[in-house]
PDB file of C-alpha atoms in Angstrom:
ATOM      1  CA  UNK A   1     -50.929 -34.828 243.474  1.00 31.00           C
ATOM      2  CA  UNK A   2     -49.132 -31.512 243.771  1.00 26.00           C
ATOM      3  CA  UNK A   3     -45.458 -30.704 244.077  1.00 29.00           C
ATOM      4  CA  UNK A   4     -44.210 -31.582 247.531  1.00 33.00           C
ATOM      5  CA  UNK A   5     -47.059 -33.912 248.436  1.00 32.00           C
ATOM      6  CA  UNK A   6     -46.265 -37.514 249.244  1.00 35.00           C
ATOM      7  CA  UNK A   7     -47.189 -40.098 246.656  1.00 37.00           C
ATOM      8  CA  UNK A   8     -50.012 -42.549 247.043  1.00 36.00           C
ATOM      9  CA  UNK A   9     -47.724 -44.893 245.156  1.00 35.00           C
ATOM     10  CA  UNK A  10     -49.664 -48.060 245.893  1.00 33.00           C
ATOM     11  CA  UNK A  11     -52.472 -46.978 243.572  1.00 31.00           C
ATOM     12  CA  UNK A  12     -51.474 -44.123 241.273  1.00 39.00           C
ATOM     13  CA  UNK A  13     -48.367 -42.390 240.064  1.00 52.00           C
ATOM     14  CA  UNK A  14     -48.022 -38.896 238.671  1.00 44.00           C
ATOM     15  CA  UNK A  15     -46.013 -38.476 235.493  1.00 39.00           C
ATOM     16  CA  UNK A  16     -44.761 -35.109 236.663  1.00 40.00           C
ATOM     17  CA  UNK A  17     -42.898 -36.104 239.832  1.00 48.00           C
ATOM     18  CA  UNK A  18     -42.151 -32.647 241.044  1.00 41.00           C
ATOM     19  CA  UNK A  19     -44.179 -31.345 238.050  1.00 39.00           C
ATOM     20  CA  UNK A  20     -40.917 -30.406 236.347  1.00 33.00           C
ATOM     21  CA  UNK A  21     -41.812 -31.099 232.720  1.00 35.00           C
ATOM     22  CA  UNK A  22     -41.464 -27.821 230.790  1.00 33.00           C
ATOM     23  CA  UNK A  23     -39.756 -26.063 233.731  1.00 33.00           C
ATOM     24  CA  UNK A  24     -36.099 -25.033 233.604  1.00 30.00           C
ATOM     25  CA  UNK A  25     -33.480 -25.344 236.318  1.00 33.00           C
ATOM     26  CA  UNK A  26     -30.064 -23.653 236.335  1.00 34.00           C
ATOM     27  CA  UNK A  27     -27.423 -25.100 238.619  1.00 35.00           C
ATOM     28  CA  UNK A  28     -23.827 -24.198 239.318  1.00 30.00           C
ATOM     29  CA  UNK A  29     -22.621 -27.757 238.766  1.00 32.00           C
ATOM     30  CA  UNK A  30     -25.028 -28.886 236.058  1.00 35.00           C
ATOM     31  CA  UNK A  31     -27.387 -27.001 233.748  1.00 38.00           C
ATOM     32  CA  UNK A  32     -30.496 -28.895 232.762  1.00 45.00           C
ATOM     33  CA  UNK A  33     -33.137 -28.071 230.201  1.00 40.00           C
ATOM     34  CA  UNK A  34     -36.274 -30.137 230.481  1.00 39.00           C
ATOM     35  CA  UNK A  35     -38.904 -29.510 227.824  1.00 34.00           C
ATOM     36  CA  UNK A  36     -42.197 -31.293 227.538  1.00 37.00           C
ATOM     37  CA  UNK A  37     -43.262 -34.263 229.597  1.00 38.00           C
ATOM     38  CA  UNK A  38     -46.863 -35.138 230.184  1.00 36.00           C
ATOM     39  CA  UNK A  39     -48.755 -32.639 232.314  1.00 31.00           C
ATOM     40  CA  UNK A  40     -51.557 -35.053 233.070  1.00 29.00           C
ATOM     41  CA  UNK A  41     -51.549 -37.662 235.780  1.00 30.00           C
ATOM     42  CA  UNK A  42     -50.603 -41.143 234.591  1.00 32.00           C
ATOM     43  CA  UNK A  43     -52.155 -44.164 236.194  1.00 28.00           C
ATOM     44  CA  UNK A  44     -49.994 -47.209 236.700  1.00 33.00           C
ATOM     45  CA  UNK A  45     -51.247 -50.596 237.766  1.00 31.00           C
ATOM     46  CA  UNK A  46     -50.976 -52.293 241.100  1.00 26.00           C
ATOM     47  CA  UNK A  47     -47.535 -53.626 242.038  1.00 31.00           C
ATOM     48  CA  UNK A  48     -48.092 -57.074 240.539  1.00 33.00           C
ATOM     49  CA  UNK A  49     -49.180 -55.782 237.141  1.00 32.00           C
ATOM     50  CA  UNK A  50     -46.811 -56.301 234.227  1.00 35.00           C
ATOM     51  CA  UNK A  51     -46.692 -54.989 230.688  1.00 36.00           C
ATOM     52  CA  UNK A  52     -45.572 -57.644 228.267  1.00 37.00           C
ATOM     53  CA  UNK A  53     -44.867 -57.095 224.613  1.00 41.00           C
ATOM     54  CA  UNK A  54     -46.798 -59.887 222.842  1.00 40.00           C
ATOM     55  CA  UNK A  55     -44.130 -59.970 220.152  1.00 44.00           C
ATOM     56  CA  UNK A  56     -41.304 -59.967 222.673  1.00 43.00           C
ATOM     57  CA  UNK A  57     -39.752 -63.300 221.722  1.00 45.00           C
ATOM     58  CA  UNK A  58     -39.624 -62.593 217.988  1.00 44.00           C
ATOM     59  CA  UNK A  59     -38.417 -59.022 218.471  1.00 44.00           C
ATOM     60  CA  UNK A  60     -35.825 -60.014 221.042  1.00 44.00           C
ATOM     61  CA  UNK A  61     -34.484 -62.723 218.744  1.00 47.00           C
ATOM     62  CA  UNK A  62     -34.167 -60.189 215.920  1.00 46.00           C
ATOM     63  CA  UNK A  63     -32.304 -57.762 218.176  1.00 43.00           C
ATOM     64  CA  UNK A  64     -29.978 -60.499 219.406  1.00 45.00           C
ATOM     65  CA  UNK A  65     -29.188 -61.368 215.793  1.00 46.00           C
ATOM     66  CA  UNK A  66     -28.572 -57.734 214.884  1.00 42.00           C
ATOM     67  CA  UNK A  67     -26.261 -57.090 217.828  1.00 40.00           C
ATOM     68  CA  UNK A  68     -24.076 -60.060 216.927  1.00 43.00           C
ATOM     69  CA  UNK A  69     -23.232 -58.403 213.610  1.00 43.00           C
ATOM     70  CA  UNK A  70     -21.800 -55.230 215.126  1.00 52.00           C
ATOM     71  CA  UNK A  71     -18.749 -54.375 217.157  1.00 68.00           C
ATOM     72  CA  UNK A  72     -20.386 -54.677 220.575  1.00 89.00           C
ATOM     73  CA  UNK A  73     -18.815 -56.342 223.633  1.00 92.00           C
ATOM     74  CA  UNK A  74     -21.952 -58.426 224.322  1.00 94.00           C
ATOM     75  CA  UNK A  75     -25.537 -58.836 223.119  1.00 96.00           C
ATOM     76  CA  UNK A  76     -28.764 -57.391 224.474  1.00 98.00           C
ATOM     77  CA  UNK A  77     -29.946 -59.193 227.604  1.00 98.00           C
ATOM     78  CA  UNK A  78     -33.406 -57.822 228.433  1.00 98.00           C
ATOM     79  CA  UNK A  79     -35.179 -60.701 230.131  1.00 96.00           C
ATOM     80  CA  UNK A  80     -33.102 -63.055 232.235  1.00 97.00           C
ATOM     81  CA  UNK A  81     -34.746 -65.618 234.556  1.00 97.00           C
ATOM     82  CA  UNK A  82     -31.751 -65.514 236.911  1.00 97.00           C
ATOM     83  CA  UNK A  83     -32.467 -61.915 237.912  1.00 98.00           C
ATOM     84  CA  UNK A  84     -33.873 -61.639 241.422  1.00 97.00           C
ATOM     85  CA  UNK A  85     -36.469 -58.903 241.996  1.00 96.00           C
ATOM     86  CA  UNK A  86     -36.412 -57.055 245.325  1.00 97.00           C
ATOM     87  CA  UNK A  87     -38.615 -58.261 248.177  1.00 97.00           C
ATOM     88  CA  UNK A  88     -39.221 -54.881 249.808  1.00 97.00           C
ATOM     89  CA  UNK A  89     -42.735 -53.447 249.787  1.00 98.00           C
ATOM     90  CA  UNK A  90     -42.105 -49.859 250.906  1.00 98.00           C
ATOM     91  CA  UNK A  91     -41.990 -47.557 247.836  1.00 98.00           C
ATOM     92  CA  UNK A  92     -39.440 -44.789 247.396  1.00 98.00           C
ATOM     93  CA  UNK A  93     -37.816 -42.611 244.742  1.00 98.00           C
ATOM     94  CA  UNK A  94     -35.091 -44.396 242.806  1.00 98.00           C
ATOM     95  CA  UNK A  95     -32.520 -42.227 241.008  1.00 98.00           C
ATOM     96  CA  UNK A  96     -30.368 -44.221 238.572  1.00 98.00           C
ATOM     97  CA  UNK A  97     -27.582 -42.087 237.127  1.00 98.00           C
ATOM     98  CA  UNK A  98     -25.811 -43.523 234.083  1.00 98.00           C
ATOM     99  CA  UNK A  99     -22.775 -41.357 233.461  1.00 95.00           C
ATOM    100  CA  UNK A 100     -22.644 -40.033 237.014  1.00 96.00           C
ATOM    101  CA  UNK A 101     -19.273 -38.233 236.684  1.00 93.00           C
ATOM    102  CA  UNK A 102     -18.347 -36.911 240.150  1.00 96.00           C
ATOM    103  CA  UNK A 103     -21.942 -37.059 241.387  1.00 97.00           C
ATOM    104  CA  UNK A 104     -23.033 -33.655 240.059  1.00 96.00           C
ATOM    105  CA  UNK A 105     -26.424 -34.874 238.802  1.00 97.00           C
ATOM    106  CA  UNK A 106     -26.997 -36.739 242.054  1.00 98.00           C
ATOM    107  CA  UNK A 107     -26.370 -33.538 243.980  1.00 98.00           C
ATOM    108  CA  UNK A 108     -28.842 -31.816 241.658  1.00 97.00           C
ATOM    109  CA  UNK A 109     -31.351 -34.532 242.573  1.00 98.00           C
ATOM    110  CA  UNK A 110     -30.787 -33.870 246.289  1.00 98.00           C
ATOM    111  CA  UNK A 111     -31.265 -30.146 245.594  1.00 98.00           C
ATOM    112  CA  UNK A 112     -34.754 -30.850 244.221  1.00 98.00           C
ATOM    113  CA  UNK A 113     -33.898 -30.183 240.575  1.00 96.00           C
ATOM    114  CA  UNK A 114     -35.571 -33.426 239.533  1.00 97.00           C
ATOM    115  CA  UNK A 115     -38.576 -32.730 241.795  1.00 97.00           C
ATOM    116  CA  UNK A 116     -38.941 -32.198 245.520  1.00 98.00           C
ATOM    117  CA  UNK A 117     -37.245 -35.045 247.363  1.00 98.00           C
ATOM    118  CA  UNK A 118     -39.733 -34.515 250.174  1.00 98.00           C
ATOM    119  CA  UNK A 119     -42.424 -35.552 247.683  1.00 98.00           C
ATOM    120  CA  UNK A 120     -40.929 -39.016 247.262  1.00 98.00           C
ATOM    121  CA  UNK A 121     -43.073 -41.953 248.452  1.00 98.00           C
ATOM    122  CA  UNK A 122     -43.160 -43.084 252.073  1.00 98.00           C
ATOM    123  CA  UNK A 123     -42.366 -39.665 253.483  1.00 98.00           C
ATOM    124  CA  UNK A 124     -39.460 -38.801 251.224  1.00 98.00           C
ATOM    125  CA  UNK A 125     -37.558 -42.077 251.025  1.00 98.00           C
ATOM    126  CA  UNK A 126     -35.060 -42.513 248.192  1.00 98.00           C
ATOM    127  CA  UNK A 127     -32.104 -44.515 246.888  1.00 98.00           C
ATOM    128  CA  UNK A 128     -29.595 -43.740 244.162  1.00 99.00           C
ATOM    129  CA  UNK A 129     -27.360 -45.814 241.902  1.00 98.00           C
ATOM    130  CA  UNK A 130     -24.410 -43.901 240.459  1.00 98.00           C
ATOM    131  CA  UNK A 131     -22.732 -45.563 237.475  1.00 98.00           C
ATOM    132  CA  UNK A 132     -19.570 -44.053 236.006  1.00 95.00           C
ATOM    133  CA  UNK A 133     -16.920 -45.679 233.807  1.00 92.00           C
ATOM    134  CA  UNK A 134     -14.202 -43.050 234.245  1.00 92.00           C
ATOM    135  CA  UNK A 135     -12.210 -44.210 237.249  1.00 92.00           C
ATOM    136  CA  UNK A 136     -11.003 -40.713 238.075  1.00 92.00           C
ATOM    137  CA  UNK A 137     -14.438 -40.047 239.594  1.00 94.00           C
ATOM    138  CA  UNK A 138     -14.613 -43.177 241.757  1.00 97.00           C
ATOM    139  CA  UNK A 139     -13.315 -41.495 244.918  1.00 98.00           C
ATOM    140  CA  UNK A 140     -15.921 -38.720 244.613  1.00 98.00           C
ATOM    141  CA  UNK A 141     -18.714 -41.265 244.175  1.00 98.00           C
ATOM    142  CA  UNK A 142     -17.390 -43.318 247.069  1.00 98.00           C
ATOM    143  CA  UNK A 143     -17.575 -40.174 249.201  1.00 98.00           C
ATOM    144  CA  UNK A 144     -21.244 -39.737 248.239  1.00 98.00           C
ATOM    145  CA  UNK A 145     -21.888 -43.342 249.201  1.00 98.00           C
ATOM    146  CA  UNK A 146     -20.153 -42.849 252.545  1.00 98.00           C
ATOM    147  CA  UNK A 147     -22.196 -39.713 253.197  1.00 98.00           C
ATOM    148  CA  UNK A 148     -25.455 -41.549 252.456  1.00 98.00           C
ATOM    149  CA  UNK A 149     -25.025 -45.151 253.650  1.00 97.00           C
ATOM    150  CA  UNK A 150     -27.711 -47.612 252.520  1.00 97.00           C
ATOM    151  CA  UNK A 151     -29.047 -44.965 250.127  1.00 98.00           C
ATOM    152  CA  UNK A 152     -26.265 -44.349 247.595  1.00 98.00           C
ATOM    153  CA  UNK A 153     -24.759 -47.272 245.692  1.00 98.00           C
ATOM    154  CA  UNK A 154     -21.772 -46.276 243.593  1.00 98.00           C
ATOM    155  CA  UNK A 155     -20.565 -48.320 240.648  1.00 98.00           C
ATOM    156  CA  UNK A 156     -17.319 -46.549 239.866  1.00 96.00           C
ATOM    157  CA  UNK A 157     -15.032 -47.580 236.995  1.00 95.00           C
ATOM    158  CA  UNK A 158     -18.041 -49.425 235.540  1.00 96.00           C
ATOM    159  CA  UNK A 159     -19.761 -48.714 232.224  1.00 94.00           C
ATOM    160  CA  UNK A 160     -23.542 -48.797 231.798  1.00 96.00           C
ATOM    161  CA  UNK A 161     -24.676 -51.058 228.969  1.00 95.00           C
ATOM    162  CA  UNK A 162     -27.283 -53.558 227.753  1.00 97.00           C
ATOM    163  CA  UNK A 163     -25.459 -56.656 229.052  1.00 97.00           C
ATOM    164  CA  UNK A 164     -22.673 -57.764 231.368  1.00 97.00           C
ATOM    165  CA  UNK A 165     -19.079 -58.135 230.236  1.00 94.00           C
ATOM    166  CA  UNK A 166     -16.052 -55.903 229.786  1.00 92.00           C
ATOM    167  CA  UNK A 167     -15.250 -53.127 227.362  1.00 90.00           C
ATOM    168  CA  UNK A 168     -12.533 -50.731 226.330  1.00 78.00           C
ATOM    169  CA  UNK A 169     -13.298 -47.208 227.556  1.00 66.00           C
ATOM    170  CA  UNK A 170     -11.634 -44.142 226.029  1.00 70.00           C
ATOM    171  CA  UNK A 171     -10.856 -41.199 228.336  1.00 71.00           C
ATOM    172  CA  UNK A 172     -11.504 -37.750 226.872  1.00 62.00           C
ATOM    173  CA  UNK A 173      -8.340 -35.599 227.254  1.00 61.00           C
ATOM    174  CA  UNK A 174     -10.492 -32.448 227.627  1.00 54.00           C
ATOM    175  CA  UNK A 175      -9.789 -31.658 231.292  1.00 53.00           C
ATOM    176  CA  UNK A 176     -11.387 -28.205 231.027  1.00 56.00           C
ATOM    177  CA  UNK A 177     -14.800 -29.825 230.508  1.00 49.00           C
ATOM    178  CA  UNK A 178     -14.383 -32.560 233.113  1.00 55.00           C
ATOM    179  CA  UNK A 179     -13.445 -35.120 230.405  1.00 51.00           C
ATOM    180  CA  UNK A 180     -17.128 -35.096 229.428  1.00 52.00           C
ATOM    181  CA  UNK A 181     -16.667 -36.978 226.143  1.00 56.00           C
ATOM    182  CA  UNK A 182     -15.186 -40.138 227.674  1.00 62.00           C
ATOM    183  CA  UNK A 183     -16.905 -43.081 226.026  1.00 63.00           C
ATOM    184  CA  UNK A 184     -16.927 -46.783 225.237  1.00 55.00           C
ATOM    185  CA  UNK A 185     -18.209 -45.853 221.770  1.00 53.00           C
ATOM    186  CA  UNK A 186     -15.778 -43.115 220.741  1.00 53.00           C
ATOM    187  CA  UNK A 187     -12.000 -43.511 220.505  1.00 61.00           C
ATOM    188  CA  UNK A 188     -10.172 -40.364 221.614  1.00 50.00           C
ATOM    189  CA  UNK A 189      -6.871 -42.014 220.751  1.00 55.00           C
ATOM    190  CA  UNK A 190      -5.085 -41.071 223.966  1.00 67.00           C
ATOM    191  CA  UNK A 191      -5.932 -43.115 227.038  1.00 65.00           C
ATOM    192  CA  UNK A 192      -7.958 -46.339 227.098  1.00 75.00           C
ATOM    193  CA  UNK A 193      -8.863 -48.528 230.037  1.00 76.00           C
ATOM    194  CA  UNK A 194     -10.731 -51.812 230.371  1.00 79.00           C
ATOM    195  CA  UNK A 195     -13.824 -51.651 232.584  1.00 90.00           C
ATOM    196  CA  UNK A 196     -16.635 -54.048 233.519  1.00 95.00           C
ATOM    197  CA  UNK A 197     -20.148 -53.525 232.178  1.00 96.00           C
ATOM    198  CA  UNK A 198     -23.282 -53.376 234.291  1.00 97.00           C
ATOM    199  CA  UNK A 199     -26.532 -54.399 232.623  1.00 98.00           C
ATOM    200  CA  UNK A 200     -28.862 -51.431 233.112  1.00 98.00           C
ATOM    201  CA  UNK A 201     -31.959 -53.601 232.622  1.00 98.00           C
ATOM    202  CA  UNK A 202     -30.796 -55.999 235.335  1.00 98.00           C
ATOM    203  CA  UNK A 203     -30.064 -53.054 237.621  1.00 98.00           C
ATOM    204  CA  UNK A 204     -33.656 -51.867 237.192  1.00 98.00           C
ATOM    205  CA  UNK A 205     -35.168 -55.354 237.517  1.00 98.00           C
ATOM    206  CA  UNK A 206     -33.325 -56.182 240.751  1.00 98.00           C
ATOM    207  CA  UNK A 207     -33.662 -52.857 242.552  1.00 98.00           C
ATOM    208  CA  UNK A 208     -37.057 -51.321 241.761  1.00 98.00           C
ATOM    209  CA  UNK A 209     -40.681 -52.213 242.458  1.00 98.00           C
ATOM    210  CA  UNK A 210     -43.806 -50.992 240.613  1.00 98.00           C
ATOM    211  CA  UNK A 211     -44.778 -48.629 243.451  1.00 98.00           C
ATOM    212  CA  UNK A 212     -41.446 -46.748 243.269  1.00 98.00           C
ATOM    213  CA  UNK A 213     -40.941 -43.495 241.407  1.00 98.00           C
ATOM    214  CA  UNK A 214     -38.002 -44.417 239.152  1.00 98.00           C
ATOM    215  CA  UNK A 215     -35.876 -41.783 237.421  1.00 98.00           C
ATOM    216  CA  UNK A 216     -33.306 -43.008 234.884  1.00 98.00           C
ATOM    217  CA  UNK A 217     -30.719 -40.447 233.777  1.00 98.00           C
ATOM    218  CA  UNK A 218     -28.840 -41.556 230.657  1.00 97.00           C
ATOM    219  CA  UNK A 219     -25.744 -39.596 229.617  1.00 92.00           C
ATOM    220  CA  UNK A 220     -23.383 -42.229 228.233  1.00 92.00           C
ATOM    221  CA  UNK A 221     -21.811 -40.680 225.128  1.00 81.00           C
ATOM    222  CA  UNK A 222     -23.310 -42.891 222.434  1.00 85.00           C
ATOM    223  CA  UNK A 223     -23.994 -46.088 224.382  1.00 92.00           C
ATOM    224  CA  UNK A 224     -27.649 -44.985 224.622  1.00 95.00           C
ATOM    225  CA  UNK A 225     -28.122 -46.170 221.029  1.00 94.00           C
ATOM    226  CA  UNK A 226     -27.622 -49.736 222.298  1.00 95.00           C
ATOM    227  CA  UNK A 227     -29.139 -49.422 225.785  1.00 97.00           C
ATOM    228  CA  UNK A 228     -32.511 -47.921 224.806  1.00 98.00           C
ATOM    229  CA  UNK A 229     -33.518 -50.505 222.143  1.00 98.00           C
ATOM    230  CA  UNK A 230     -32.593 -53.252 224.597  1.00 98.00           C
ATOM    231  CA  UNK A 231     -34.489 -51.612 227.462  1.00 98.00           C
ATOM    232  CA  UNK A 232     -37.585 -51.462 225.240  1.00 98.00           C
ATOM    233  CA  UNK A 233     -37.550 -55.291 225.121  1.00 98.00           C
ATOM    234  CA  UNK A 234     -37.692 -55.563 228.914  1.00 98.00           C
ATOM    235  CA  UNK A 235     -41.185 -56.873 229.793  1.00 97.00           C
ATOM    236  CA  UNK A 236     -41.306 -54.559 232.820  1.00 98.00           C
ATOM    237  CA  UNK A 237     -39.865 -51.460 231.182  1.00 98.00           C
ATOM    238  CA  UNK A 238     -42.643 -49.383 232.718  1.00 98.00           C
ATOM    239  CA  UNK A 239     -40.863 -49.757 236.051  1.00 98.00           C
ATOM    240  CA  UNK A 240     -39.127 -46.612 234.788  1.00 98.00           C
ATOM    241  CA  UNK A 241     -41.333 -43.560 235.272  1.00 98.00           C
ATOM    242  CA  UNK A 242     -39.178 -40.854 233.764  1.00 98.00           C
ATOM    243  CA  UNK A 243     -36.056 -41.121 231.629  1.00 98.00           C
ATOM    244  CA  UNK A 244     -33.741 -38.153 231.250  1.00 98.00           C
ATOM    245  CA  UNK A 245     -32.107 -39.162 227.977  1.00 97.00           C
ATOM    246  CA  UNK A 246     -29.260 -37.141 226.517  1.00 93.00           C
ATOM    247  CA  UNK A 247     -28.904 -38.159 222.883  1.00 93.00           C
ATOM    248  CA  UNK A 248     -25.480 -37.763 221.300  1.00 80.00           C
ATOM    249  CA  UNK A 249     -26.743 -37.645 217.733  1.00 83.00           C
ATOM    250  CA  UNK A 250     -23.606 -35.857 216.547  1.00 73.00           C
ATOM    251  CA  UNK A 251     -21.455 -38.892 217.326  1.00 74.00           C
ATOM    252  CA  UNK A 252     -20.747 -41.574 214.739  1.00 62.00           C
ATOM    253  CA  UNK A 253     -21.052 -44.772 216.762  1.00 74.00           C
ATOM    254  CA  UNK A 254     -21.209 -48.433 215.818  1.00 79.00           C
ATOM    255  CA  UNK A 255     -24.525 -49.357 217.357  1.00 88.00           C
ATOM    256  CA  UNK A 256     -26.054 -52.810 217.399  1.00 91.00           C
ATOM    257  CA  UNK A 257     -29.280 -51.223 216.150  1.00 95.00           C
ATOM    258  CA  UNK A 258     -30.411 -49.019 213.309  1.00 95.00           C
ATOM    259  CA  UNK A 259     -31.659 -45.469 213.793  1.00 94.00           C
ATOM    260  CA  UNK A 260     -35.154 -46.755 212.969  1.00 96.00           C
ATOM    261  CA  UNK A 261     -34.933 -49.425 215.671  1.00 97.00           C
ATOM    262  CA  UNK A 262     -33.749 -46.811 218.149  1.00 96.00           C
ATOM    263  CA  UNK A 263     -36.650 -44.459 217.361  1.00 97.00           C
ATOM    264  CA  UNK A 264     -39.121 -47.339 217.512  1.00 98.00           C
ATOM    265  CA  UNK A 265     -37.734 -48.301 220.915  1.00 98.00           C
ATOM    266  CA  UNK A 266     -38.308 -44.786 222.273  1.00 98.00           C
ATOM    267  CA  UNK A 267     -41.858 -44.822 220.911  1.00 98.00           C
ATOM    268  CA  UNK A 268     -42.463 -48.207 222.521  1.00 98.00           C
ATOM    269  CA  UNK A 269     -41.213 -46.983 225.891  1.00 98.00           C
ATOM    270  CA  UNK A 270     -43.446 -43.915 225.702  1.00 98.00           C
ATOM    271  CA  UNK A 271     -46.429 -46.097 224.835  1.00 98.00           C
ATOM    272  CA  UNK A 272     -45.653 -48.261 227.870  1.00 97.00           C
ATOM    273  CA  UNK A 273     -45.859 -45.149 230.039  1.00 98.00           C
ATOM    274  CA  UNK A 274     -42.234 -43.997 230.345  1.00 98.00           C
ATOM    275  CA  UNK A 275     -42.064 -40.194 230.307  1.00 98.00           C
ATOM    276  CA  UNK A 276     -39.119 -38.988 228.183  1.00 98.00           C
ATOM    277  CA  UNK A 277     -38.758 -35.187 228.272  1.00 97.00           C
ATOM    278  CA  UNK A 278     -36.187 -33.460 226.111  1.00 93.00           C
ATOM    279  CA  UNK A 279     -33.006 -33.308 228.183  1.00 93.00           C
ATOM    280  CA  UNK A 280     -29.538 -31.852 227.860  1.00 82.00           C
ATOM    281  CA  UNK A 281     -26.726 -31.381 230.355  1.00 75.00           C
ATOM    282  CA  UNK A 282     -23.799 -29.033 229.795  1.00 58.00           C
ATOM    283  CA  UNK A 283     -21.538 -31.242 231.880  1.00 51.00           C
ATOM    284  CA  UNK A 284     -21.183 -34.984 232.281  1.00 48.00           C
TER     285      UNK A 284
END
């Protein structure tokens, strides 16, 4: 498949949706650097195929135990029988934006900076989930949802995490940079709010199908060190095709997992077929 062609998503999927690995895009609202990403086509199974970690139960139990010994609002929930998968059969692009700010990355998606939208399955069909904990951006996200009914689903004043619950969220006082350091993992010591948590794994499980092209953008100021190891325990983690992961390695956060567990989780996701190019955004 070439850039701009429609996907034959029922049978194969191309790892370079839009063939953007190793290309660079400069935007007025958001500057992205994408390095690497597989250049070869990646085959993925038919819609009913699943990838299951044979050591899932033992590993999941170990992770649950580890997360209980850290200051986390809830424990990893990566495989819940109450989750209801979607019944639709028509594939599309799914853009899940964790740390959506005012919708700047979503607008970059619409502007083809994550690949040509016209190349999405089923003649360019797409949906987007915009998750942002800082309530000051809720009105902007609601406007995006109103402009794209049935396509954009905004979860304003909601933090992305590995489980459901509530958390304290610290607002970055740096207005000049769009309060880009706001975080549930870092205390800025000025303004804190309580927000609900959405389980990212549940969001994926209940809103994507194997024939979709799923893009997961993760820019959550340290919460990635909990989310990614939990996501790696999801039996259907390969529902995600490409993950744009911004790693805040300079932050000192109290994660439920060790650095080794985090790195092992990334390796596991890559082995399962999730493309993880190097990614950095100069805004939220």
